[in-house]
PDB file of C-alpha atoms in Angstrom:
ATOM      1  CA  MET N  58      -0.002   0.003  -0.011  1.00 54.00           C
ATOM      2  CA  SER N  59       1.272   3.456  -0.778  1.00 88.00           C
ATOM      3  CA  ILE N  60       0.489   7.027  -1.594  1.00 91.00           C
ATOM      4  CA  ILE N  61       1.267   8.009  -5.174  1.00 93.00           C
ATOM      5  CA  VAL N  62       2.186  11.625  -5.852  1.00 95.00           C
ATOM      6  CA  ASN N  63       0.897  12.946  -9.205  1.00 95.00           C
ATOM      7  CA  LEU N  64       2.400  16.410  -8.818  1.00 96.00           C
ATOM      8  CA  ASP N  65       4.402  16.140 -12.027  1.00 95.00           C
ATOM      9  CA  VAL N  66       1.190  15.261 -13.945  1.00 95.00           C
ATOM     10  CA  MET N  67      -0.635  18.355 -12.640  1.00 97.00           C
ATOM     11  CA  MET N  68       2.394  20.532 -13.367  1.00 97.00           C
ATOM     12  CA  ALA N  69       2.476  19.271 -16.939  1.00 97.00           C
ATOM     13  CA  LYS N  70      -1.301  19.893 -17.359  1.00 96.00           C
ATOM     14  CA  ARG N  71      -0.806  23.478 -16.146  1.00 96.00           C
ATOM     15  CA  LYS N  72       2.417  23.921 -18.141  1.00 97.00           C
ATOM     16  CA  MET N  73       4.305  24.989 -15.023  1.00 97.00           C
ATOM     17  CA  SER N  74       7.976  24.338 -14.374  1.00 96.00           C
ATOM     18  CA  SER N  75       9.399  23.152 -11.053  1.00 96.00           C
ATOM     19  CA  GLY N  76      11.179  26.454 -10.598  1.00 96.00           C
ATOM     20  CA  GLU N  77       8.043  28.462 -11.169  1.00 97.00           C
ATOM     21  CA  LEU N  78       5.946  26.360  -8.832  1.00 97.00           C
ATOM     22  CA  ALA N  79       8.615  26.366  -6.098  1.00 97.00           C
ATOM     23  CA  LYS N  80       8.760  30.127  -6.268  1.00 97.00           C
ATOM     24  CA  LYS N  81       4.992  30.519  -6.159  1.00 96.00           C
ATOM     25  CA  ILE N  82       4.557  28.271  -3.109  1.00 96.00           C
ATOM     26  CA  GLY N  83       7.667  29.437  -1.270  1.00 95.00           C
ATOM     27  CA  ILE N  84       9.738  26.277  -1.048  1.00 96.00           C
ATOM     28  CA  THR N  85      13.065  25.289  -2.547  1.00 96.00           C
ATOM     29  CA  GLN N  86      13.325  23.336  -5.784  1.00 96.00           C
ATOM     30  CA  ALA N  87      15.093  20.591  -3.830  1.00 96.00           C
ATOM     31  CA  ASN N  88      12.127  20.215  -1.461  1.00 96.00           C
ATOM     32  CA  LEU N  89       9.696  20.312  -4.389  1.00 96.00           C
ATOM     33  CA  SER N  90      11.715  17.540  -6.058  1.00 96.00           C
ATOM     34  CA  ILE N  91      11.414  15.426  -2.899  1.00 96.00           C
ATOM     35  CA  LEU N  92       7.640  15.877  -3.017  1.00 95.00           C
ATOM     36  CA  LYS N  93       7.419  15.150  -6.745  1.00 94.00           C
ATOM     37  CA  THR N  94       9.388  11.893  -6.503  1.00 93.00           C
ATOM     38  CA  GLY N  95       7.278  10.627  -3.589  1.00 89.00           C
ATOM     39  CA  LYS N  96      10.274  10.503  -1.231  1.00 93.00           C
ATOM     40  CA  ALA N  97       8.693  12.877   1.299  1.00 92.00           C
ATOM     41  CA  LYS N  98       7.544  11.335   4.525  1.00 92.00           C
ATOM     42  CA  ALA N  99       5.009  14.104   5.164  1.00 94.00           C
ATOM     43  CA  VAL N 100       3.418  17.145   3.571  1.00 94.00           C
ATOM     44  CA  ARG N 101       2.221  20.118   5.566  1.00 95.00           C
ATOM     45  CA  PHE N 102      -1.329  21.146   4.901  1.00 97.00           C
ATOM     46  CA  SER N 103      -0.167  24.705   4.292  1.00 96.00           C
ATOM     47  CA  THR N 104       2.180  23.439   1.550  1.00 96.00           C
ATOM     48  CA  LEU N 105      -0.538  21.245   0.025  1.00 96.00           C
ATOM     49  CA  GLU N 106      -2.896  24.233   0.104  1.00 97.00           C
ATOM     50  CA  ALA N 107      -0.351  26.455  -1.642  1.00 97.00           C
ATOM     51  CA  ILE N 108       0.269  23.802  -4.323  1.00 97.00           C
ATOM     52  CA  CYS N 109      -3.483  23.453  -4.917  1.00 97.00           C
ATOM     53  CA  LYS N 110      -3.883  27.228  -5.195  1.00 97.00           C
ATOM     54  CA  ALA N 111      -0.931  27.556  -7.613  1.00 97.00           C
ATOM     55  CA  LEU N 112      -2.057  24.678  -9.801  1.00 97.00           C
ATOM     56  CA  ASP N 113      -5.800  25.362  -9.426  1.00 97.00           C
ATOM     57  CA  CYS N 114      -6.539  21.779  -8.412  1.00 97.00           C
ATOM     58  CA  GLN N 115      -7.768  19.626  -5.543  1.00 97.00           C
ATOM     59  CA  PRO N 116      -5.584  17.567  -3.146  1.00 97.00           C
ATOM     60  CA  GLY N 117      -6.962  14.402  -4.744  1.00 96.00           C
ATOM     61  CA  ASP N 118      -5.535  15.526  -8.089  1.00 97.00           C
ATOM     62  CA  ILE N 119      -2.073  15.387  -6.538  1.00 96.00           C
ATOM     63  CA  LEU N 120      -2.254  12.527  -4.035  1.00 95.00           C
ATOM     64  CA  GLU N 121      -3.583   9.054  -4.772  1.00 94.00           C
ATOM     65  CA  PHE N 122      -3.845   5.933  -2.635  1.00 93.00           C
ATOM     66  CA  SER N 123      -2.823   2.604  -4.122  1.00 90.00           C
ATOM     67  CA  ASN N 124      -3.792  -0.639  -2.414  1.00 88.00           C
ATOM     68  CA  LYS N 125      -1.496  -2.767  -4.609  1.00 80.00           C
ATOM     69  CA  GLU N 126       1.499  -4.503  -3.067  1.00 68.00           C
ATOM     70  CA  GLU N 127       4.839  -3.393  -4.404  1.00 55.00           C
TER      71      GLU N 127
END
């Protein structure tokens, strides 16, 4: 079971670069990369809210639950 991060998909749909999104939400590109690759252990609600505002999407567009065993 795992959480899948579809941040890169939403960024592509909105034609937004990592640098642009990082600047808009106020985090470093390194931290954004950690989120995009799914290596983050946690996401603050304030960061998730900022991402959703910047990409005009819902949290469910970015985060997905998979029940499949890896």
